[in-house]
mmCIF file of C-alpha atoms in Angstrom:
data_model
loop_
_atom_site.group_PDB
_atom_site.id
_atom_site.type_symbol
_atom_site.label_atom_id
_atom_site.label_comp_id
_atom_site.label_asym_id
_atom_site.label_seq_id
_atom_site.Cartn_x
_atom_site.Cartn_y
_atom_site.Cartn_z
ATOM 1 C CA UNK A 12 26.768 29.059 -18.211
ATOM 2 C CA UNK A 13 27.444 26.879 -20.483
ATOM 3 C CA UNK A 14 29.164 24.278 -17.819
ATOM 4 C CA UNK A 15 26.071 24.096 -16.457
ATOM 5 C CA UNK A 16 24.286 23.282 -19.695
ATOM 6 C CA UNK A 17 26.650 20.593 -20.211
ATOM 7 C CA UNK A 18 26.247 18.500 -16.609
ATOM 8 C CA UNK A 19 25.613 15.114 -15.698
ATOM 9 C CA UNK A 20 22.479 16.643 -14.007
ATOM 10 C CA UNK A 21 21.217 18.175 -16.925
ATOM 11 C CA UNK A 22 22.336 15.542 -19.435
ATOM 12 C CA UNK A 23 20.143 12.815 -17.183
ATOM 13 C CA UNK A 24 16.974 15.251 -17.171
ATOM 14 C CA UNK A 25 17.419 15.975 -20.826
ATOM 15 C CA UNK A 26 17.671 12.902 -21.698
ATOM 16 C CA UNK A 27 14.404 11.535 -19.454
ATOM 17 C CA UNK A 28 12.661 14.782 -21.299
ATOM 18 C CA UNK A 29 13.431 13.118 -24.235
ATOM 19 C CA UNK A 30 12.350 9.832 -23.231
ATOM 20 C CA UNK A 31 9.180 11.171 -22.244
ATOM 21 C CA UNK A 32 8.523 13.018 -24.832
ATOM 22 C CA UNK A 33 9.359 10.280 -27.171
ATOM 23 C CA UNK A 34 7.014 7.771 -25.332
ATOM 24 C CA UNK A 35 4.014 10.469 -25.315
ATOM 25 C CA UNK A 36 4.316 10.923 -29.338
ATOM 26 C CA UNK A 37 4.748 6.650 -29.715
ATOM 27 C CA UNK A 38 1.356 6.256 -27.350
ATOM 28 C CA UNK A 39 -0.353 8.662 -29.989
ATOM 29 C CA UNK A 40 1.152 7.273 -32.976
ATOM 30 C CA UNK A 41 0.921 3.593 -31.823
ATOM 31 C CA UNK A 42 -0.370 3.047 -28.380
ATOM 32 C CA UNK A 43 -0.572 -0.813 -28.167
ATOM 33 C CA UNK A 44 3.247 -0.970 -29.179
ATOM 34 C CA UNK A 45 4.413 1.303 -26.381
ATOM 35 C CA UNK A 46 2.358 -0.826 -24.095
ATOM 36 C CA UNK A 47 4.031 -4.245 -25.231
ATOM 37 C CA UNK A 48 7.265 -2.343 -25.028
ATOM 38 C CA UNK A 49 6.814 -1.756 -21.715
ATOM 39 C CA UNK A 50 5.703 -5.408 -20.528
ATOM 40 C CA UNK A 51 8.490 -6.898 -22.173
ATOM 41 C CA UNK A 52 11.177 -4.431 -20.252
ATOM 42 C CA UNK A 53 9.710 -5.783 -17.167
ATOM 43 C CA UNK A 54 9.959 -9.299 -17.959
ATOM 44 C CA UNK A 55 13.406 -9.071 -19.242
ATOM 45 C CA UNK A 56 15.401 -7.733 -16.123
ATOM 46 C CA UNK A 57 18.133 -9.287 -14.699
ATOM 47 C CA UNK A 58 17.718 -12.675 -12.515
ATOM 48 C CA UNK A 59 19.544 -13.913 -10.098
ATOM 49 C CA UNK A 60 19.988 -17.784 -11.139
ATOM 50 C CA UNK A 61 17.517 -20.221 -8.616
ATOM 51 C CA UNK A 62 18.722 -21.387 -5.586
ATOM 52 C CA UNK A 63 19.829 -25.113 -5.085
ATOM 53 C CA UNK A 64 16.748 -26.358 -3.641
ATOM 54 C CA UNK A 65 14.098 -25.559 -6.385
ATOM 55 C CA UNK A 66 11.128 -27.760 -6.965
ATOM 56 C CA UNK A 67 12.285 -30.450 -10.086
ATOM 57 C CA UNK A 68 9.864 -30.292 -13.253
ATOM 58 C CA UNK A 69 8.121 -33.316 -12.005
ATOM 59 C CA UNK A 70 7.812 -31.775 -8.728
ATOM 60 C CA UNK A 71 5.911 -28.721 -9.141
ATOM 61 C CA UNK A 72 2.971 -27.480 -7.533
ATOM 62 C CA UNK A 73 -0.028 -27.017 -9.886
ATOM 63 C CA UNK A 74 -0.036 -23.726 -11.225
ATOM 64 C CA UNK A 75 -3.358 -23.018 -9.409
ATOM 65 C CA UNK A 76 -1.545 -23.262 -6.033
ATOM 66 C CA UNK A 77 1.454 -21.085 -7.127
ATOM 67 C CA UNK A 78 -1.176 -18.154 -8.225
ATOM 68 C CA UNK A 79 -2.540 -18.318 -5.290
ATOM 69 C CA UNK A 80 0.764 -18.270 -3.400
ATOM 70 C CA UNK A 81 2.487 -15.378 -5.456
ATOM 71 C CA UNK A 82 -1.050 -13.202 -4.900
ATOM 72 C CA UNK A 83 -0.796 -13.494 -0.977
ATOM 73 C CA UNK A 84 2.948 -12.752 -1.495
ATOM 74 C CA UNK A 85 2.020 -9.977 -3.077
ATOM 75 C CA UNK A 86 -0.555 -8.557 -0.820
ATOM 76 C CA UNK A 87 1.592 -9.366 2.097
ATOM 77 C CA UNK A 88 4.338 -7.539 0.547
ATOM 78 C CA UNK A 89 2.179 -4.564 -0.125
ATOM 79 C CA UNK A 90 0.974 -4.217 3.737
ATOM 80 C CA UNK A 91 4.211 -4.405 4.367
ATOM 81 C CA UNK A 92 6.050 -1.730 2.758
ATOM 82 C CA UNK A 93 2.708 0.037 3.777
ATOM 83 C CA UNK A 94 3.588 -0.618 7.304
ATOM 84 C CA UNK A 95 7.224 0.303 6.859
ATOM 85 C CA UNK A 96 5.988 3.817 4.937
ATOM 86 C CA UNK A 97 3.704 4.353 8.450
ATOM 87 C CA UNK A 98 6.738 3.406 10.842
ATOM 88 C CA UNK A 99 9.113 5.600 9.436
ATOM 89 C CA UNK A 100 6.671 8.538 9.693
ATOM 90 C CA UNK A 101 5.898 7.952 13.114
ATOM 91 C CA UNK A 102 9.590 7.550 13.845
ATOM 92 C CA UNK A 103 10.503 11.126 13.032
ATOM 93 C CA UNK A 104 8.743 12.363 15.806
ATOM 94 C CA UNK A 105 9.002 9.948 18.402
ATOM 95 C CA UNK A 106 13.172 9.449 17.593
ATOM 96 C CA UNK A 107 13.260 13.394 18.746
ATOM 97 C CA UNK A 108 11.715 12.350 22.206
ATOM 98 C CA UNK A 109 13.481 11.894 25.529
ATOM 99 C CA UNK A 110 13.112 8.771 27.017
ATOM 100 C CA UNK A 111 10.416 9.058 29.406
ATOM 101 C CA UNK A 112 6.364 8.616 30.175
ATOM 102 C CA UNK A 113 3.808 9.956 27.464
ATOM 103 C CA UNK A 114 0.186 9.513 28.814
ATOM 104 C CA UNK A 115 -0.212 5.468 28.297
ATOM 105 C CA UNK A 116 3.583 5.200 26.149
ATOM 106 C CA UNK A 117 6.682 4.760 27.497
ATOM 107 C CA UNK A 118 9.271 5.622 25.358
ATOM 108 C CA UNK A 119 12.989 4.141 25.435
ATOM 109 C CA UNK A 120 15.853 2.793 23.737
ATOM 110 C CA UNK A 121 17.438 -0.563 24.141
ATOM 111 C CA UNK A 122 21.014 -1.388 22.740
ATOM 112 C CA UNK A 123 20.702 -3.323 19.948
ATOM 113 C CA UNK A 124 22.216 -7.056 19.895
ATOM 114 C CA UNK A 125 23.241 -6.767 16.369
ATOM 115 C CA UNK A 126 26.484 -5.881 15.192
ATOM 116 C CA UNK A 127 28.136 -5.141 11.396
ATOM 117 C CA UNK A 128 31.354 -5.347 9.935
ATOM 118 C CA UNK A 129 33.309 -1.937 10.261
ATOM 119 C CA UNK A 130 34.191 -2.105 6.886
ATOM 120 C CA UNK A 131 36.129 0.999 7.370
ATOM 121 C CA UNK A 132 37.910 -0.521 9.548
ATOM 122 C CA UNK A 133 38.565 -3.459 7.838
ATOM 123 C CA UNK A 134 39.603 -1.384 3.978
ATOM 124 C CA UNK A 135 42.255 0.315 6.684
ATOM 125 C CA UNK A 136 43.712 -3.242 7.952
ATOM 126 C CA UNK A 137 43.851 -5.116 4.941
ATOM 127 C CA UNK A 138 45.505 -1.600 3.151
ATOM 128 C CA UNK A 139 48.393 -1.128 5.740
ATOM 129 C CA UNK A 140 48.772 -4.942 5.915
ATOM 130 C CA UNK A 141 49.445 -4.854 2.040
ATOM 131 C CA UNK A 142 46.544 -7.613 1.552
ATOM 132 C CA UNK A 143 44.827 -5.971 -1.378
ATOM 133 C CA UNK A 144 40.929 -5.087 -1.311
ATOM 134 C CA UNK A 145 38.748 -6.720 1.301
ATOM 135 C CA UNK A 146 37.110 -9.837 -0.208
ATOM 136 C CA UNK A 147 33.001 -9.307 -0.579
ATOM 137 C CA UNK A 148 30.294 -11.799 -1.449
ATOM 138 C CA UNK A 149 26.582 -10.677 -3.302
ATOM 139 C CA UNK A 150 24.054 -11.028 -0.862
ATOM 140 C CA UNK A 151 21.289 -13.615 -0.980
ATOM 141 C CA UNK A 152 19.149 -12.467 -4.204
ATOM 142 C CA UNK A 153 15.765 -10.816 -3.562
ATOM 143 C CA UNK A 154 12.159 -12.645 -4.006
ATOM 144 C CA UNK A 155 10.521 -10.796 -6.748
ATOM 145 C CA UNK A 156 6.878 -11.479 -7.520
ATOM 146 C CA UNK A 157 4.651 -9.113 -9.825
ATOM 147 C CA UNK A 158 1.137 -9.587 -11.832
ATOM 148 C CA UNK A 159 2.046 -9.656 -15.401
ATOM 149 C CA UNK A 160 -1.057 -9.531 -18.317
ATOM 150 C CA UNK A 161 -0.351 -12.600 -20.242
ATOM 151 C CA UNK A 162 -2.005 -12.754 -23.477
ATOM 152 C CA UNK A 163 -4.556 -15.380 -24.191
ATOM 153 C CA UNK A 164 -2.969 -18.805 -26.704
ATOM 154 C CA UNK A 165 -5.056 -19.682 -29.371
ATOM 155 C CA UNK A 166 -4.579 -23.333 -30.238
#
């Protein structure tokens, strides 16, 4: 019994009781504080540092032009995970088919063109050839654009 008490598990969901429970008693003690709290956790994750090819200072667009472009990022973005959410709920049925005729569908499968490192493969080559771990690179970093309140300056 008292294994279980003393998980990883149960240590993670105490500890997020705790969290929450600690946030609910700040927002009633000092609501505006938990709320700047929370804006400045967002703003201070970690970055990725710019690609090569960033706009100079003296080159920017005007900021006008980069709202505008980060809102229809955003709303782009947002149909599109909406699309992926309504693919991958369609899929579980239609994967389960047979190939064949459905009323006005056909459904099939194509082999894909695309291939991907068997990295299993690979570990097991470089470890009976003696050459260590199996060299990896980080992958390009993401594009990450979110609304953030910004309070008003006062000059």
């Amino acid at each position: 019994m008292l294994h279980a008490l003393m998980s990883p598990r149960t240590t993670r969901t105490v500890r997020s009781l705790l969290g929450t429970v600690a946030d609910a008693v700040r927002s009633i003690v000092t609501p505006a504080a938990l709320t700047e709290a929370r804006q400045l956790e967002t703003i201070e994750t970690e970055t990725a540092p710019d690609p090569a090819d960033v706009y100079a200072a003296d080159e920017l667009p005007e900021v006008e032009a980069i709202e505008t472009a980060a809102a229809e990022y955003a709303a782009a973005a947002d149909q599109a995970r909406t699309a992926d959410r309504a693919k991958r709920k369609t899929r579980k049925l239609l994967d389960r088919l047979p190939a064949g005729l459905y009323g006005g569908w056909l459904v099939s499968r194509t082999p894909s063109s695309r291939q991907t490192a068997d990295l299993d493969a690979i570990r097991a080559t470089y470890q009976r050839l003696g050459l260590g771990d199996v060299p990896m690179k980080q992958s390009a970093p993401s594009l990450k654009v979110e609304r953030i309140d910004v309070p008003a300056l006062t000059a």
